[in-house]
PDB file of C-alpha atoms in Angstrom:
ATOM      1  CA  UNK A 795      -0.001  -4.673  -1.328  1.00  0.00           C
ATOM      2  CA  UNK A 796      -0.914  -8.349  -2.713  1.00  0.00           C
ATOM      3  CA  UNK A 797      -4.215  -7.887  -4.873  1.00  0.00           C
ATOM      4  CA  UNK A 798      -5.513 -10.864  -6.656  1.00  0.00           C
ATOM      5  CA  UNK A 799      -5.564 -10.189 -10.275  1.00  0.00           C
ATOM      6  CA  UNK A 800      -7.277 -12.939 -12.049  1.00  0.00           C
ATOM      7  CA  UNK A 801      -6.131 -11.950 -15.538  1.00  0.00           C
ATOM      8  CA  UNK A 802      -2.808 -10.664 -17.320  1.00  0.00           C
ATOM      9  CA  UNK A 803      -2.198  -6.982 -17.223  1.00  0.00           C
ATOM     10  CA  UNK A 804      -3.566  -6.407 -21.136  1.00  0.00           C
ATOM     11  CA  UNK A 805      -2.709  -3.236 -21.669  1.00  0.00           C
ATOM     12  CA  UNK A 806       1.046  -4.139 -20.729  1.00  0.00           C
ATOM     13  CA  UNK A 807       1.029  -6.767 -23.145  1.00  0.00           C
ATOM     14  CA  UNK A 808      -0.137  -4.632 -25.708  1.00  0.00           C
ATOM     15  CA  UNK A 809       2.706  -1.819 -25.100  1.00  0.00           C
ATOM     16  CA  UNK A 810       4.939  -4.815 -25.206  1.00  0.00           C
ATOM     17  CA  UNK A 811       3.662  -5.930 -28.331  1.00  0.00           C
ATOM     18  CA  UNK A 812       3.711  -2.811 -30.233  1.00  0.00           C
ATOM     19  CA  UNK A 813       7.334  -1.728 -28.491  1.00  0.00           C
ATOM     20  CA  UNK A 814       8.608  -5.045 -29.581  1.00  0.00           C
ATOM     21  CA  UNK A 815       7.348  -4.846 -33.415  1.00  0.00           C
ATOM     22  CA  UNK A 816       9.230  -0.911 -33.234  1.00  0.00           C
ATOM     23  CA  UNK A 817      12.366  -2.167 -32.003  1.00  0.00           C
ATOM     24  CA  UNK A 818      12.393  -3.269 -35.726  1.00  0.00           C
ATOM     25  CA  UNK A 819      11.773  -0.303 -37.018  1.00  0.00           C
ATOM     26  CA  UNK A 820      13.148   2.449 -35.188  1.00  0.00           C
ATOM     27  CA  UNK A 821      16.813   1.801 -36.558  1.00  0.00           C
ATOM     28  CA  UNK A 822      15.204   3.162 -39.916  1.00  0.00           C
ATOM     29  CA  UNK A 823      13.290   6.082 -38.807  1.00  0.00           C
ATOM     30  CA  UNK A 824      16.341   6.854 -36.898  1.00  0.00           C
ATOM     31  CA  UNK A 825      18.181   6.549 -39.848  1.00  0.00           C
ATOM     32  CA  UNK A 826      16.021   9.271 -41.651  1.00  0.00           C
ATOM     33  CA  UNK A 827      15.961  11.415 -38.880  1.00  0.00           C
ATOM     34  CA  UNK A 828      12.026  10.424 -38.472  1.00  0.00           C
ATOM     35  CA  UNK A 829       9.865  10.416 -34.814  1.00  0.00           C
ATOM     36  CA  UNK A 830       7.586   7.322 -34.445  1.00  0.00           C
ATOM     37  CA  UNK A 831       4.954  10.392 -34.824  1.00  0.00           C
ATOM     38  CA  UNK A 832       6.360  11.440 -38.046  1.00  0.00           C
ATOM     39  CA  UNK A 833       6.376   8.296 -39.321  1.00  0.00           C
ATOM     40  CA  UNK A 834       2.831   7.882 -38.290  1.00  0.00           C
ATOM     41  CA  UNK A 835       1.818  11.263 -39.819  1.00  0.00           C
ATOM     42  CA  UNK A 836       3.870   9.583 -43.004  1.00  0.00           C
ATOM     43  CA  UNK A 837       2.157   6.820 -42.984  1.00  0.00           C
ATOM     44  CA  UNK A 838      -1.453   7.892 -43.184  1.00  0.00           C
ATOM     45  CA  UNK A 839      -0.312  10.419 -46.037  1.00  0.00           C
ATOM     46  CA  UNK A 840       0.938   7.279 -47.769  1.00  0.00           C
ATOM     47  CA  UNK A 841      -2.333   5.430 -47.938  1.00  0.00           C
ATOM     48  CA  UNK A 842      -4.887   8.369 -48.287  1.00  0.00           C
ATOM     49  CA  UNK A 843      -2.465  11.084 -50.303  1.00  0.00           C
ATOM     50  CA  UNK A 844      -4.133  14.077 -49.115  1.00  0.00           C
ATOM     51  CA  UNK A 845      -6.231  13.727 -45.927  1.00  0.00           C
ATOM     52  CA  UNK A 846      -7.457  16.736 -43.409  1.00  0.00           C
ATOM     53  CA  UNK A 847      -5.712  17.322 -39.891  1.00  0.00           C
ATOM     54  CA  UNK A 848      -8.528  15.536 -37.934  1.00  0.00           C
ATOM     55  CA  UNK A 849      -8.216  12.411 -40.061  1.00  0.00           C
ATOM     56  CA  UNK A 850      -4.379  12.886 -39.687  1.00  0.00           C
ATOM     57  CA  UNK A 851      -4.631  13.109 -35.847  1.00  0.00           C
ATOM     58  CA  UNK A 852      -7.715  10.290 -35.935  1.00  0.00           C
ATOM     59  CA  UNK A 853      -5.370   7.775 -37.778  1.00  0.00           C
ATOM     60  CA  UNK A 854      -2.059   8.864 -36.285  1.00  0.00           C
ATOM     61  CA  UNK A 855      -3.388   8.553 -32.969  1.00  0.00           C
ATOM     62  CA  UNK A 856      -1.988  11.971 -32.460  1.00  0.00           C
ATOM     63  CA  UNK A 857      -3.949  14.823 -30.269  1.00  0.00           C
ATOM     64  CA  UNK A 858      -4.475  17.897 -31.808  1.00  0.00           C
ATOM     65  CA  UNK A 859      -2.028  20.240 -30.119  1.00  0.00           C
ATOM     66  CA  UNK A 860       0.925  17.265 -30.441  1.00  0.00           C
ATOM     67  CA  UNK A 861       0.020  17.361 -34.135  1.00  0.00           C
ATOM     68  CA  UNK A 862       0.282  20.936 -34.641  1.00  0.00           C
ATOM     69  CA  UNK A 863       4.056  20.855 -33.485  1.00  0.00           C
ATOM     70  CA  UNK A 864       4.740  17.464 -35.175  1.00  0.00           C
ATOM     71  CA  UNK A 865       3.397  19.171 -38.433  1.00  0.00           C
ATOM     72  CA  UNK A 866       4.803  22.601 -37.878  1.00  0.00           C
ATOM     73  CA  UNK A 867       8.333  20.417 -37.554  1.00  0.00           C
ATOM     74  CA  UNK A 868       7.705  18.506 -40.760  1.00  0.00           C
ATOM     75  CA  UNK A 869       6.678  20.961 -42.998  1.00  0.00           C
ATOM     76  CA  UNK A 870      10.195  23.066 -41.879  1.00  0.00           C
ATOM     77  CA  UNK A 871      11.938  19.858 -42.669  1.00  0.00           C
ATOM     78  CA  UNK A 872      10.499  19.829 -46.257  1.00  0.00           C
ATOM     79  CA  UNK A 873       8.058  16.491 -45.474  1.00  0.00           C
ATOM     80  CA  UNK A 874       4.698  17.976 -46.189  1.00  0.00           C
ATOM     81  CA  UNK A 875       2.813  21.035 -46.988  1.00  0.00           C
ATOM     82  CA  UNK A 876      -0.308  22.339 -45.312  1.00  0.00           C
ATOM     83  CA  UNK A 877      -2.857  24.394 -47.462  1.00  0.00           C
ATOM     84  CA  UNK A 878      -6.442  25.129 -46.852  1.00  0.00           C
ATOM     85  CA  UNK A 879      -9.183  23.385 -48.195  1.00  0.00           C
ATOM     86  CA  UNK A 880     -10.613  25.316 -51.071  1.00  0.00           C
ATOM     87  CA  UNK A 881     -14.349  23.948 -50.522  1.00  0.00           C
ATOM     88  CA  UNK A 882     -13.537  25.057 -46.330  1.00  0.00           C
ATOM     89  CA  UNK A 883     -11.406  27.204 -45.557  1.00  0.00           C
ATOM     90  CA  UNK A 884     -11.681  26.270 -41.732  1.00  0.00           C
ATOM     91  CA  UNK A 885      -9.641  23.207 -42.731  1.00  0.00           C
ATOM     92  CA  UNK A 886      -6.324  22.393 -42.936  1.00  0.00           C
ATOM     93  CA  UNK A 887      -5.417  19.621 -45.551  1.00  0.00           C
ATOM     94  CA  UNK A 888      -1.858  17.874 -45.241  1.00  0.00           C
ATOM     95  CA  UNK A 889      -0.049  15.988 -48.059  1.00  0.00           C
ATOM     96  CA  UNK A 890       3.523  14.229 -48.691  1.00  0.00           C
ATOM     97  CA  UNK A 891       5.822  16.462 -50.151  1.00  0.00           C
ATOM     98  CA  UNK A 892       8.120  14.384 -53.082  1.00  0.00           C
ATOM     99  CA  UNK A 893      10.542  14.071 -50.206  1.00  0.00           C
ATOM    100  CA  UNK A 894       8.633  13.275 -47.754  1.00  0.00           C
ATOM    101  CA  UNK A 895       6.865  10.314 -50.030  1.00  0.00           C
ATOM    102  CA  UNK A 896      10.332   9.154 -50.708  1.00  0.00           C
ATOM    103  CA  UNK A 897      10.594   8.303 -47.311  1.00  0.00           C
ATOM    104  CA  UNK A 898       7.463   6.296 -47.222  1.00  0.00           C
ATOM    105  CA  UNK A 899       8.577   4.119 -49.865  1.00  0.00           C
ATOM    106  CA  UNK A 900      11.918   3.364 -48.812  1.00  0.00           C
ATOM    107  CA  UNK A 901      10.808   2.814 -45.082  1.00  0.00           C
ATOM    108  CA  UNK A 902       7.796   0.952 -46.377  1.00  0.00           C
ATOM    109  CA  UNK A 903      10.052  -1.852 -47.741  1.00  0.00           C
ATOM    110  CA  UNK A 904      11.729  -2.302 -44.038  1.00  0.00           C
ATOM    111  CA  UNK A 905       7.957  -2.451 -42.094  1.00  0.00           C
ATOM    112  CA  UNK A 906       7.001  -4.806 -45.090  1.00  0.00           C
ATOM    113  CA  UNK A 907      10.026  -6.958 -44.726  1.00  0.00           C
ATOM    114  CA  UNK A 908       9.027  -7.584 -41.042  1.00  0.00           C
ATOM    115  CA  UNK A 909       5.446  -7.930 -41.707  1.00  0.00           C
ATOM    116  CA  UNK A 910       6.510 -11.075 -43.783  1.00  0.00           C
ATOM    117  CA  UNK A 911       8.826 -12.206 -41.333  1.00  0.00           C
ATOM    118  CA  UNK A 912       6.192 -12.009 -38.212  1.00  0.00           C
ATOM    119  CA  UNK A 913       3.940 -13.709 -41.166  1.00  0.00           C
ATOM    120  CA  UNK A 914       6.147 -16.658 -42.100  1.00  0.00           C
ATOM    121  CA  UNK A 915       7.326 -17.111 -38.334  1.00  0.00           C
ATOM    122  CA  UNK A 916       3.440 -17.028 -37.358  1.00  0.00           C
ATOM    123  CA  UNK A 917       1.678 -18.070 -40.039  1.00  0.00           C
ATOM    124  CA  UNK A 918      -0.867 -16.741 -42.276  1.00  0.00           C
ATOM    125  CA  UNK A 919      -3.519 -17.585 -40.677  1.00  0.00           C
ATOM    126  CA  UNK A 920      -2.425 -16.676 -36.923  1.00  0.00           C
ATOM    127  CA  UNK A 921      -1.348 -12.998 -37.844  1.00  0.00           C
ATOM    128  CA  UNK A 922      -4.996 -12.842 -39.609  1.00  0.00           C
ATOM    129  CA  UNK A 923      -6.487 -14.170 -36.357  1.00  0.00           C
ATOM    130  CA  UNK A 924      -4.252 -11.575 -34.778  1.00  0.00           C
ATOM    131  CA  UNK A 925      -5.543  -9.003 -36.537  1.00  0.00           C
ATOM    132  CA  UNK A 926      -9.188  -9.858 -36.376  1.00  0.00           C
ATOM    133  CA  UNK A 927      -8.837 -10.216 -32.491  1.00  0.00           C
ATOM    134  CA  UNK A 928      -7.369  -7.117 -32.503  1.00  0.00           C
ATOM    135  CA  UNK A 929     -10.048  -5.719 -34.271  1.00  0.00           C
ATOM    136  CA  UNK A 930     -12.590  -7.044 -32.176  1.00  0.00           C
ATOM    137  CA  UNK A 931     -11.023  -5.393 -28.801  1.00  0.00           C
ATOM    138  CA  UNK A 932     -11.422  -2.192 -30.376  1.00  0.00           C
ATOM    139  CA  UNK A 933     -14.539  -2.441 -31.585  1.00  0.00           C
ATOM    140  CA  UNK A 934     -15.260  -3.389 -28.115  1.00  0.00           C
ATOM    141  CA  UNK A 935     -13.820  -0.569 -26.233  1.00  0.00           C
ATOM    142  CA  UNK A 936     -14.887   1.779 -28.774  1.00  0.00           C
ATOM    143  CA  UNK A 937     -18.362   0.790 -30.016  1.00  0.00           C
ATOM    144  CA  UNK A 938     -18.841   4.032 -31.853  1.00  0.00           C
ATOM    145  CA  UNK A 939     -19.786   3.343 -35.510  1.00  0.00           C
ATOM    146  CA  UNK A 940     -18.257   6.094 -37.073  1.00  0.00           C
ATOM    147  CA  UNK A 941     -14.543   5.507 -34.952  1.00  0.00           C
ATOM    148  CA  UNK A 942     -15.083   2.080 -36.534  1.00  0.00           C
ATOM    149  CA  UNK A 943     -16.148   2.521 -40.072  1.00  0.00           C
ATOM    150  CA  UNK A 944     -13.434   4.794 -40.158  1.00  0.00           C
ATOM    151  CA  UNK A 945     -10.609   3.119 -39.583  1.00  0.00           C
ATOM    152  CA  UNK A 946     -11.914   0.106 -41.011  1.00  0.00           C
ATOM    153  CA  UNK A 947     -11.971   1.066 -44.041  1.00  0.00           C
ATOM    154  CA  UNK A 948      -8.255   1.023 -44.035  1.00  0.00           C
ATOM    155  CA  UNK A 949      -7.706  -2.298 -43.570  1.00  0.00           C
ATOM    156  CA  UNK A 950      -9.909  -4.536 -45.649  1.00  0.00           C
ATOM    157  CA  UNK A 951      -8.053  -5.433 -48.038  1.00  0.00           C
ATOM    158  CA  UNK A 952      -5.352  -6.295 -45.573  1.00  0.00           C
ATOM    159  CA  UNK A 953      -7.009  -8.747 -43.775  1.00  0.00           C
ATOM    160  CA  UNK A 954      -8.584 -10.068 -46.918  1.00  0.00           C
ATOM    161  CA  UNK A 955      -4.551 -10.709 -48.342  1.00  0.00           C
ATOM    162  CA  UNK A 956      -3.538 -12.326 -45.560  1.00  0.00           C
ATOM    163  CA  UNK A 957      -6.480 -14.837 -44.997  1.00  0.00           C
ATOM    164  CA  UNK A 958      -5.747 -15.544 -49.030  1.00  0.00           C
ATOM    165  CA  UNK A 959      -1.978 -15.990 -47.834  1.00  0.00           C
ATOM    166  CA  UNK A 960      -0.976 -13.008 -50.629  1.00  0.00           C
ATOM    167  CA  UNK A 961       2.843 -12.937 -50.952  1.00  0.00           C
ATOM    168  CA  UNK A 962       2.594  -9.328 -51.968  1.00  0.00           C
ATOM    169  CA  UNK A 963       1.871  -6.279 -49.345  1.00  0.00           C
ATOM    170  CA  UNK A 964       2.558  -3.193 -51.343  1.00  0.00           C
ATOM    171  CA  UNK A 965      -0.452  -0.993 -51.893  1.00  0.00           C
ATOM    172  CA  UNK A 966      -2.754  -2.838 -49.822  1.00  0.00           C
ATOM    173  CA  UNK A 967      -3.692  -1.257 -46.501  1.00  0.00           C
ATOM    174  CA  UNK A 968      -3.631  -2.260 -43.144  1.00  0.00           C
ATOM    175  CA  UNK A 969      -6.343  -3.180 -39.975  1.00  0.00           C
ATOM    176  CA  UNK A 970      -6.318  -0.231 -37.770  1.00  0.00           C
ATOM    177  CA  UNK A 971      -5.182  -2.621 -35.100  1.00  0.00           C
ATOM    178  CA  UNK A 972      -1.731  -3.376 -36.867  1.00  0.00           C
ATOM    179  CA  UNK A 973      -1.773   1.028 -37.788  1.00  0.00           C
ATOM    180  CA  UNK A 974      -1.263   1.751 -34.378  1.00  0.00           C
ATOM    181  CA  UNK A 975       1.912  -0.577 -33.757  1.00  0.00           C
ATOM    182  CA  UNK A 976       3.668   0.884 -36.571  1.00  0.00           C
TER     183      UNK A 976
END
């Protein structure tokens, strides 16, 4: 079958995208015995500290029941703890155990070292661009204002580093788009 496509398969080039920037750093969630979910999981615990399963699952871009085993495996591996929220007990709040936050900062330093390697090889103002266009798919193929205000929030003061051409990435936080390659 020979069907005239008029434009690149986008989706493809995202999953190439994101599978090229893990090919980076797989080797060290490998190394620490870490699933790309895990790390995921990690990672939202290490810019919110506490956060509730749906925001975990929201940010993680995890469904519920895959969360439920990916948490169920981390908290038996000593990486977080689960309690219930005191003001709802409904909820389930999740946090970084000291372990597991020791992870997130040593792993942190290898996705930060690549960060300013794609930055240096791109450019400043490219991997801003990048991020802004990236932004501005989602918001188009999600137009719901709380899906966006949500995840925006978390990456502000990323894109406002990088426009400035920051050196430093450490505590800052990142545009959703760039969340869900990592």
């Amino acid at each position: 079958m020979d069907v005239p496509f008029t434009h690149r398969n986008l989706p493809r080039l995202l999953l190439q995208a994101r599978e090229g920037v893990m090919t980076h750093l797989r080797p060290s969630l490998r190394k620490h015995g870490l699933s790309d979910q895990q790390w995921r999981v990690l990672r939202v615990l290490g810019e919110h500290g506490t956060a509730d399963t749906g925001r975990v699952a929201r940010e993680a871009f995890i469904l519920g029941p895959s969360l439920t085993g990916v948490l169920a495996r981390m908290q038996r591996d000593g990486l977080i703890r689960r309690t219930r929220d005191p003001a709802d007990q409904r909820r389930t709040v999740v946090a970084a155990t000291a372990r597991g936050s020791k992870l997130v900062a040593r792993i942190s330093a290898t996705v930060e070292a690549h960060y300013q390697w794609m930055e240096k090889t791109l450019g400043t103002g490219k991997l801003a661009q990048l991020y802004r266009l990236l932004d501005e798919l989602i918001d188009l193929e999600h137009p719901s204002a709380a899906h966006r205000q949500s995840l925006r929030a978390s990456g502000t003061a990323r894109e406002a580093n990088a426009t400035r051409g920051a050196k430093t990435r450490r505590g800052t936080k990142v545009t959703r788009s760039a969340e869900a390659v990592r």
